Amino acid sequence: MAALDRNTLVAVIGAGAMGAGIAQVAAQAGHPVRLYDNRPGAAAQAVEGIDRQLGRLVEKGKLPAAERAAISARLQPVETLDALAPAHLVIEAIVESLSIKQGLLHQLEAVCGEDCILASNTSSLSITSLAAGLKRPQQVIGMHFFNPAPLMALVEIVSGLASDPAVAATLYETAKAWGKEPVHAQSTPGFIVNRVARPFYAESLRLLQEGAADCATLDALLREAGGFRMGAFELTDLIGHDVNYAVTCSVFEAFYGDLRFQPSLVQKALVDAGRLGRKSGQGFYSYAEGAQRPQPLTLASQANVDCCVAEGDLGVLRPLVERLRGAGISVTERAGAGLLRVGDATLALSDGRLASQRAREDGLSNLVLLDLAQDYASATRLAISHAGNCTAEARDQAIALLRSAGLEVSAVADLPGLVVLRTVAMLANEAAEAVLQGVGTPQDIDLAMRAGVNYPRGPLAWADSLGVGYTLRVLDNLQRSYGEERYRPSLLLRRTHAEGGRLHA
Ligand code: NAI
């Protein structure tokens, strides 16, 4: 299937943040574009705004001046819906209301030609519902851009029950031709990104609620150990808690109250208080003038260590051993159960059990659990937790060992799966569930999470690299620890593990 020809007219409806961005993308790709908004003058204003944006790119030397003029000339504000009649593709980015969008689509069917594609930029409404009752529901499809549209690469091409696969294929190729990274998704709540990303916020909110650590420490761990661009608290402060909470609530309700998506009372309290994040001056952090961002809690150590023992197969912790060696620590290797020993302390990568529980069950004394790092060779911070009977001296030795490798160490309370590990395991679980339910292919789901929300790795490929069996064990242990449905592992993880296969392929 070919992309739409560059000479075909594209219409964009709604000249707000998203509509203006989408119009710019289409015009930059070479299409003549007509922009319509039902607020008189709004479309013309938006076109002026786009021209100013392009002007900034020219000033920075990123766009030739002639190109700016050509793009702006392709953008035409119009004041009536009828002016969109010759368009081959209409993308609506109006207010997020099912009835208003349905009304608009009905009008468009009357105005536009029979083969015109009617695309919606909705981020939460069902494409199936939007198309229901139309004469040509097969022409209706989701084209979900991310904000800001000119900069964000991902576009979810969302098919409803009636959408014609040929229409989906045309839009996929068209998005590619526009320089985007499209993925196919079936119209299910949250599509791919807004569904699979829920645990990223939910696990941090839960950890905060259960007293794991403070916001700044949890955020720093997701950044510095997890490799995420931002932690969940700084990110939700940026998104706006009203918006982020509303998305969680809508996904939760749409899945009939599945506890995997249960909204957080901690976030609700912020919304109730009007602490919406950056835009209101206060969220988890203060954005008042002169406000200082709290620093993550970092542990010091009195101990001096120059050697440790690595027992057995350390799995994903292996690069940490090399890092210790590189820092001048003498590491003796011997058979064992995948543990590090330093002084009186036993260090192990978390498997989703509480430290105290694992210490008792496995007969390990002075157990200090390590969190997951996206890359132990380059991480700058790592979380630890310790069993209730671990001595202060042993814990100090464990901290000294990690610090000798150049890692900042942050303590979290003894909660299952620490911070990065449980976040990644839950992201992979949700991604697996989406694959199982046919929402998207593993490749598209991983790509969506990298291109749409800048995750350092796709959750499925990440689980593959950790080992599907290990990821499953972490989730099983989380579920046992909490006794909650929320942590139930996806059948796809269990099946893939039983088959000895991979999730991402
Ligand atoms: P916005 O409020 O900035 O802009 C909406 C525009 O649509 C306004 O200019 C309004 O005058 C116009 N409008 C409203 N009803 C109309 C109608 N019946 N006919 C013509 N124009 C109408 O909203 P925003 O943020 O640009 O969102 C638009 C759509 O994009 C929504 O469906 C939203 O869910 C979706 N979306 C928003 C994202 C975001 O981060 N803001 C990201 C991805 C999707």
XYZ file of C-alpha atoms and ligand atoms in Angstrom:
549
model
C 0.000 0.000 0.000
C 1.375 3.405 -0.961
C 1.415 6.603 1.044
C -0.944 9.381 0.000
C 0.537 11.416 -2.803
C 2.159 14.621 -1.602
C -0.143 16.666 -3.783
C -3.291 15.383 -2.100
C -5.081 17.872 0.069
C -5.014 17.159 3.794
C -7.563 18.827 6.061
C -7.019 19.308 9.775
C -9.893 20.229 12.080
C -9.192 21.863 15.421
C -6.446 24.463 15.547
C -5.343 23.810 19.118
C -2.000 22.432 20.236
C -2.425 19.124 18.415
C -4.227 20.286 15.280
C -1.678 23.032 14.615
C 1.181 20.572 15.136
C -0.365 18.001 12.798
C -1.036 20.646 10.132
C 2.607 21.675 10.355
C 3.783 18.060 9.971
C 1.617 17.496 6.883
C 2.671 20.793 5.291
C 6.335 20.124 6.016
C 5.914 16.779 4.260
C 4.749 18.657 1.150
C 0.949 18.424 1.307
C -1.357 21.358 0.725
C -3.210 21.660 4.051
C -6.458 23.344 5.016
C -6.975 24.065 8.689
C -10.439 24.651 10.150
C -11.583 25.517 13.675
C -15.107 26.474 14.723
C -13.722 29.384 16.742
C -13.618 32.247 14.197
C -10.069 33.353 13.482
C -8.483 30.442 15.386
C -7.249 28.669 12.253
C -5.616 31.830 10.882
C -3.985 32.462 14.238
C -2.657 28.921 14.315
C -1.187 29.269 10.836
C 0.568 32.474 11.938
C 1.844 30.576 14.980
C 3.220 27.772 12.809
C 4.948 30.336 10.585
C 6.562 31.874 13.683
C 7.737 28.409 14.802
C 9.252 27.838 11.381
C 10.873 31.264 11.633
C 12.642 30.131 14.790
C 13.962 27.074 12.948
C 15.283 29.380 10.219
C 17.031 31.546 12.853
C 18.663 28.451 14.328
C 19.854 27.444 10.869
C 17.710 24.297 10.910
C 15.453 25.290 8.012
C 16.242 27.263 4.824
C 14.222 30.503 4.635
C 12.798 29.482 1.245
C 11.529 26.272 2.794
C 9.722 28.245 5.494
C 7.974 30.299 2.875
C 7.013 27.192 0.894
C 5.612 25.394 3.938
C 3.633 28.411 5.095
C 2.248 28.871 1.591
C 0.893 25.325 1.710
C -1.066 26.095 4.906
C -4.477 27.611 4.315
C -6.818 28.577 7.156
C -10.467 28.179 6.226
C -13.628 29.329 7.981
C -16.152 26.708 6.855
C -16.334 22.953 6.948
C -17.467 22.991 3.308
C -14.043 24.299 2.311
C -12.645 20.871 3.274
C -14.681 19.073 0.560
C -11.729 18.329 -1.802
C -9.586 16.738 0.952
C -8.508 13.087 0.653
C -7.582 12.869 4.304
C -9.236 14.734 7.172
C -7.624 14.563 10.596
C -9.770 15.866 13.404
C -8.143 17.146 16.606
C -11.115 18.855 18.229
C -12.348 18.623 21.797
C -12.204 15.095 23.340
C -15.939 14.356 23.356
C -17.501 11.278 21.756
C -20.773 12.972 20.825
C -19.128 16.123 19.420
C -16.617 14.101 17.401
C -19.412 11.793 16.130
C -21.424 14.823 15.075
C -18.442 16.205 13.192
C -17.814 12.880 11.409
C -21.462 12.792 10.298
C -21.077 16.271 8.847
C -17.817 15.305 7.146
C -19.426 12.295 5.463
C -21.838 14.723 3.826
C -19.146 17.256 2.881
C -16.243 15.072 1.706
C -15.884 12.552 -1.109
C -16.667 8.851 -0.667
C -13.048 7.753 -0.579
C -11.931 10.456 1.863
C -10.195 8.992 4.943
C -11.628 10.334 8.204
C -8.936 10.177 10.883
C -9.253 11.065 14.538
C -6.429 12.145 16.816
C -8.393 11.033 19.876
C -6.227 9.757 22.696
C -8.935 7.921 24.612
C -12.132 7.427 22.626
C -13.000 4.182 20.870
C -12.550 4.356 17.102
C -15.247 1.684 16.835
C -17.690 3.966 18.680
C -16.688 7.019 16.647
C -17.426 5.141 13.419
C -20.676 3.549 14.578
C -23.737 4.812 12.733
C -21.757 6.371 9.890
C -22.436 5.484 6.271
C -18.784 4.611 5.640
C -17.331 3.370 8.959
C -14.569 1.591 7.052
C -13.065 5.010 6.244
C -12.743 5.990 9.935
C -9.436 5.387 11.687
C -7.345 6.688 14.555
C -4.211 8.662 13.768
C -2.880 9.361 17.237
C -0.009 11.839 17.310
C 1.920 12.715 20.458
C 2.527 16.167 21.839
C 4.278 18.152 20.374
C 3.367 16.560 17.041
C 6.211 18.118 15.002
C 8.797 16.676 17.426
C 7.395 13.368 18.645
C 8.072 10.510 16.247
C 5.327 8.088 17.217
C 1.965 7.886 15.483
C -0.465 5.149 16.524
C -2.613 4.062 13.568
C -5.676 2.783 15.390
C -8.173 0.457 13.737
C -11.722 0.088 14.983
C -13.898 -2.922 14.302
C -15.045 -1.581 10.934
C -11.829 0.137 9.779
C -10.633 -1.026 6.367
C -7.133 -2.587 6.651
C -6.222 -0.870 3.362
C -7.028 2.509 4.953
C -4.841 1.614 7.949
C -2.031 0.582 5.613
C -2.314 3.832 3.624
C -2.125 5.949 6.772
C 0.790 3.873 8.080
C 2.768 4.529 4.906
C 1.689 8.170 4.888
C 2.903 8.686 8.468
C 6.206 7.101 7.460
C 6.466 9.414 4.470
C 5.923 12.296 6.926
C 9.055 11.191 8.795
C 7.173 9.560 11.654
C 7.445 6.144 13.328
C 3.970 4.657 12.871
C 2.658 1.559 14.626
C -0.594 -0.327 14.124
C -2.916 -0.691 17.104
C -6.379 -2.108 17.598
C -8.868 0.232 19.205
C -8.778 -0.931 22.820
C -8.629 1.349 25.891
C -5.447 3.461 25.908
C -4.376 1.975 22.539
C -0.711 1.017 23.073
C 1.149 3.807 24.833
C -1.507 5.092 27.221
C -2.162 1.520 28.318
C 1.347 0.046 28.540
C 2.707 3.172 30.285
C 0.231 2.991 33.209
C 2.538 0.900 35.454
C 5.331 3.440 35.043
C 3.278 5.927 37.048
C 1.367 3.388 39.145
C 4.395 1.626 40.629
C 6.092 4.860 41.716
C 2.838 6.125 43.211
C 2.426 2.863 45.075
C 6.027 2.891 46.311
C 5.541 6.427 47.588
C 2.278 5.480 49.279
C 3.977 2.538 51.008
C 6.865 4.646 52.261
C 9.583 3.165 50.038
C 11.439 6.480 49.724
C 10.725 10.126 48.907
C 9.823 11.440 45.432
C 13.267 12.808 44.624
C 14.951 9.496 45.451
C 12.443 7.412 43.493
C 12.716 9.760 40.506
C 16.517 9.667 40.638
C 16.473 5.864 40.673
C 14.285 5.644 37.572
C 16.577 8.078 35.795
C 19.992 7.028 36.981
C 19.471 3.281 37.361
C 16.509 2.718 35.037
C 17.741 4.911 32.186
C 14.349 6.666 31.869
C 14.497 10.326 30.872
C 12.391 11.382 33.848
C 11.078 9.799 37.005
C 7.346 9.300 37.424
C 6.824 12.258 39.775
C 8.641 14.857 37.717
C 6.959 13.490 34.591
C 3.418 13.590 36.000
C 4.136 17.089 37.336
C 4.961 18.018 33.731
C 1.988 16.226 32.151
C -0.415 17.659 34.743
C -1.986 15.482 37.437
C -5.503 16.259 36.232
C -4.632 14.918 32.774
C -2.597 11.915 33.940
C -5.163 10.941 36.590
C -8.022 11.273 34.094
C -6.251 8.957 31.629
C -5.695 6.362 34.383
C -9.334 6.610 35.479
C -10.599 6.255 31.916
C -8.417 3.181 31.236
C -9.414 1.681 34.629
C -13.121 2.167 33.920
C -12.815 0.958 30.340
C -11.277 -2.303 31.614
C -14.229 -2.754 33.997
C -12.189 -1.922 37.069
C -9.270 -4.290 36.405
C -6.978 -3.674 39.381
C -3.920 -3.537 37.118
C -5.076 -0.013 36.249
C -6.372 1.117 39.633
C -5.852 4.879 40.056
C -3.793 6.145 42.998
C -5.239 7.919 46.018
C -1.958 9.814 46.287
C -2.508 11.332 42.858
C -6.195 11.923 43.517
C -5.271 13.953 46.589
C -3.049 16.185 44.437
C -5.870 16.698 41.943
C -8.347 17.432 44.753
C -5.936 19.980 46.196
C -5.399 21.685 42.839
C -1.722 20.690 42.917
C -1.693 19.895 39.219
C 2.051 20.108 38.689
C 4.137 22.671 36.858
C 1.132 24.468 35.419
C -0.282 25.218 38.889
C 3.093 25.885 40.506
C 2.892 22.863 42.784
C 2.634 19.129 42.269
C 4.896 16.589 43.905
C 7.494 19.337 43.702
C 7.195 23.092 44.091
C 7.638 25.310 41.049
C 7.433 28.534 43.007
C 10.073 31.080 42.156
C 13.332 30.168 43.849
C 12.049 26.755 44.973
C 14.842 24.242 45.397
C 14.332 20.743 43.987
C 14.906 18.252 46.833
C 17.942 16.019 46.371
C 17.733 12.221 46.338
C 18.844 10.551 49.556
C 22.269 9.063 49.039
C 23.932 6.751 51.537
C 27.435 7.212 52.877
C 29.555 4.394 54.292
C 32.226 4.137 56.958
C 33.508 0.781 55.768
C 36.582 0.110 53.670
C 36.399 -2.788 51.278
C 38.936 -4.001 48.750
C 37.657 -7.471 47.922
C 34.478 -9.476 47.429
C 33.355 -12.896 46.307
C 31.159 -13.590 43.296
C 29.327 -16.887 43.678
C 27.850 -18.717 40.714
C 26.067 -17.236 37.722
C 25.351 -13.574 38.408
C 23.198 -13.187 35.294
C 22.350 -9.570 34.542
C 24.551 -8.451 37.474
C 27.647 -9.622 35.593
C 28.701 -6.141 34.356
C 28.740 -4.986 37.975
C 31.500 -7.520 38.717
C 33.561 -6.149 35.845
C 32.907 -2.642 37.086
C 34.120 -3.594 40.577
C 37.249 -5.132 39.095
C 37.814 -2.011 37.035
C 37.632 0.004 40.261
C 40.426 -2.072 41.801
C 38.283 -4.439 43.892
C 39.652 -7.953 43.977
C 36.832 -10.322 43.012
C 37.161 -14.029 43.758
C 34.839 -16.264 41.764
C 33.468 -19.541 43.071
C 30.464 -21.804 42.646
C 27.232 -20.766 44.257
C 23.748 -19.406 43.820
C 24.410 -16.104 42.022
C 25.359 -13.972 45.033
C 27.980 -11.377 45.872
C 29.568 -11.502 49.295
C 31.499 -8.713 50.947
C 32.545 -8.875 54.592
C 29.506 -10.154 56.466
C 27.037 -9.040 53.800
C 25.314 -11.097 51.122
C 24.200 -9.142 48.053
C 21.671 -10.423 45.532
C 19.594 -9.078 42.695
C 15.961 -8.881 43.810
C 13.637 -11.587 42.535
C 10.502 -9.823 43.693
C 10.490 -11.266 47.198
C 10.886 -9.132 50.301
C 14.472 -9.109 51.540
C 13.389 -10.484 54.916
C 11.354 -13.229 53.296
C 14.165 -14.277 50.977
C 16.720 -14.197 53.799
C 14.547 -16.592 55.780
C 13.517 -18.851 52.904
C 17.011 -19.160 51.401
C 18.890 -19.126 54.703
C 20.892 -16.018 53.786
C 22.375 -13.911 56.563
C 22.780 -10.146 56.335
C 20.961 -9.998 53.024
C 21.103 -6.784 51.002
C 18.996 -6.766 47.834
C 20.024 -4.858 44.725
C 17.612 -3.215 42.334
C 17.735 -3.619 38.573
C 19.818 -1.190 36.521
C 19.241 -0.780 32.820
C 23.000 -1.065 32.397
C 25.116 -1.910 35.439
C 28.204 -0.805 33.546
C 27.071 2.816 33.254
C 24.362 3.348 35.913
C 25.207 6.134 38.350
C 22.833 5.123 41.154
C 21.370 1.922 42.518
C 18.694 1.140 45.097
C 19.218 -1.343 47.880
C 16.913 -2.777 50.514
C 17.867 -5.041 53.368
C 16.441 -7.836 55.469
C 15.196 -6.890 58.923
C 17.964 -8.894 60.587
C 20.816 -7.474 58.493
C 23.371 -5.800 60.764
C 24.305 -2.157 60.290
C 27.930 -3.206 59.726
C 27.052 -5.647 56.944
C 24.818 -3.093 55.244
C 27.625 -0.561 55.496
C 30.012 -3.002 53.814
C 27.533 -3.596 50.987
C 27.155 0.167 50.482
C 30.935 0.628 50.512
C 31.342 -2.051 47.843
C 28.817 -0.392 45.526
C 30.267 3.050 46.181
C 33.729 1.766 45.306
C 32.373 1.046 41.823
C 31.287 4.685 41.546
C 27.610 4.089 42.249
C 25.516 6.392 44.394
C 23.448 4.189 46.662
C 19.886 4.935 47.781
C 17.999 2.931 50.363
C 14.403 1.911 49.856
C 12.196 0.185 52.408
C 11.875 -3.590 52.206
C 9.183 -3.754 49.530
C 9.002 -6.427 46.837
C 10.923 -5.779 43.617
C 12.477 -2.471 44.747
C 11.977 0.344 42.210
C 13.331 -0.199 38.704
C 12.811 -3.961 38.749
C 9.141 -3.859 39.618
C 8.501 -0.986 37.220
C 10.158 -2.800 34.315
C 8.506 -6.125 35.196
C 5.083 -4.475 35.279
C 5.697 -2.595 32.002
C 6.721 -5.872 30.357
C 3.662 -7.570 31.854
C 1.304 -4.960 30.419
C 3.072 -5.058 27.054
C 2.763 -8.860 27.027
C -0.928 -8.629 27.871
C -1.421 -6.174 24.989
C 0.326 -8.594 22.622
C -1.755 -11.499 23.928
C -4.942 -9.543 23.272
C -3.874 -8.614 19.755
C -3.595 -4.867 20.393
C -0.319 -4.717 18.502
C 2.681 -6.779 17.472
C 5.611 -7.109 19.917
C 7.723 -5.030 17.541
C 5.137 -2.239 17.305
C 4.524 -2.207 21.051
C 8.222 -1.918 21.880
C 8.691 0.746 19.200
C 5.693 2.671 20.530
C 7.150 2.815 24.024
C 10.541 3.978 22.766
C 9.268 6.530 20.263
C 6.156 7.679 22.155
C 7.437 7.997 25.709
C 11.206 7.712 25.203
C 11.722 4.523 27.196
C 15.356 3.413 27.022
C 14.286 -0.033 25.820
C 11.101 -1.631 24.643
C 9.556 -3.474 27.625
C 9.354 -6.801 25.781
C 12.953 -6.733 24.557
C 13.936 -5.667 28.076
C 12.179 -8.704 29.573
C 13.877 -10.924 26.985
C 17.267 -9.624 28.035
C 16.466 -10.194 31.720
C 15.090 -13.626 30.876
C 11.395 -14.324 30.465
C 11.583 -16.883 33.289
C 13.139 -14.366 35.665
C 10.615 -11.655 34.748
C 7.812 -14.152 35.371
C 9.326 -15.131 38.741
C 9.511 -11.474 39.793
C 5.824 -10.991 38.949
C 4.789 -14.244 40.623
C 6.642 -13.116 43.745
C 5.093 -9.651 43.604
C 1.665 -11.217 43.315
C 2.355 -13.569 46.219
C 3.748 -10.756 48.365
C 0.754 -8.492 47.829
C -1.838 -11.201 47.265
C -3.307 -8.923 44.596
C -4.681 -9.434 41.109
C -2.805 -6.312 40.072
C 0.482 -8.207 39.822
C -0.844 -11.327 38.080
C 1.536 -12.317 35.312
C 0.279 -12.295 31.750
C -0.430 -15.711 30.313
C 1.850 -14.764 27.426
C 4.838 -14.565 29.800
C 4.006 -17.956 31.253
C 3.499 -19.524 27.835
C 6.630 -17.964 26.339
C 8.652 -19.183 29.302
C 7.198 -22.696 29.028
C 8.051 -22.743 25.317
C 11.543 -21.428 25.980
C 10.876 -18.583 23.552
C 11.281 -14.836 23.469
C 8.661 -12.093 23.680
C 10.092 -9.720 21.099
C 11.264 -12.479 18.696
P -7.133 22.065 22.292
O -8.212 22.392 23.271
O -5.811 22.742 22.387
O -7.689 22.340 20.810
C -8.947 21.927 20.354
C -9.394 22.883 19.272
O -10.548 22.347 18.649
C -9.770 24.264 19.789
O -9.089 25.245 19.041
C -11.283 24.333 19.574
O -11.725 25.626 19.245
C -11.475 23.391 18.423
N -12.801 22.787 18.354
C -13.533 22.306 19.383
N -14.681 21.797 18.916
C -14.672 21.957 17.582
C -15.581 21.606 16.552
N -16.735 21.002 16.808
N -15.235 21.911 15.280
C -14.062 22.526 15.004
N -13.182 22.872 15.950
C -13.471 22.588 17.221
O -6.985 20.478 22.340
P -5.717 19.580 21.969
O -4.880 19.389 23.162
O -5.101 20.086 20.720
O -6.436 18.165 21.696
C -7.210 17.926 20.569
C -7.430 16.441 20.400
O -6.174 15.761 20.365
C -8.241 15.770 21.492
O -9.003 14.751 20.923
C -7.162 15.184 22.395
O -7.607 14.084 23.144
C -6.141 14.743 21.374
N -4.760 14.615 21.848
C -4.220 15.559 22.693
C -2.905 15.429 23.112
C -2.288 16.443 24.021
O -1.241 16.154 24.599
N -2.880 17.627 24.177
C -2.057 14.306 22.673
C -2.709 13.424 21.719
C -4.019 13.568 21.367
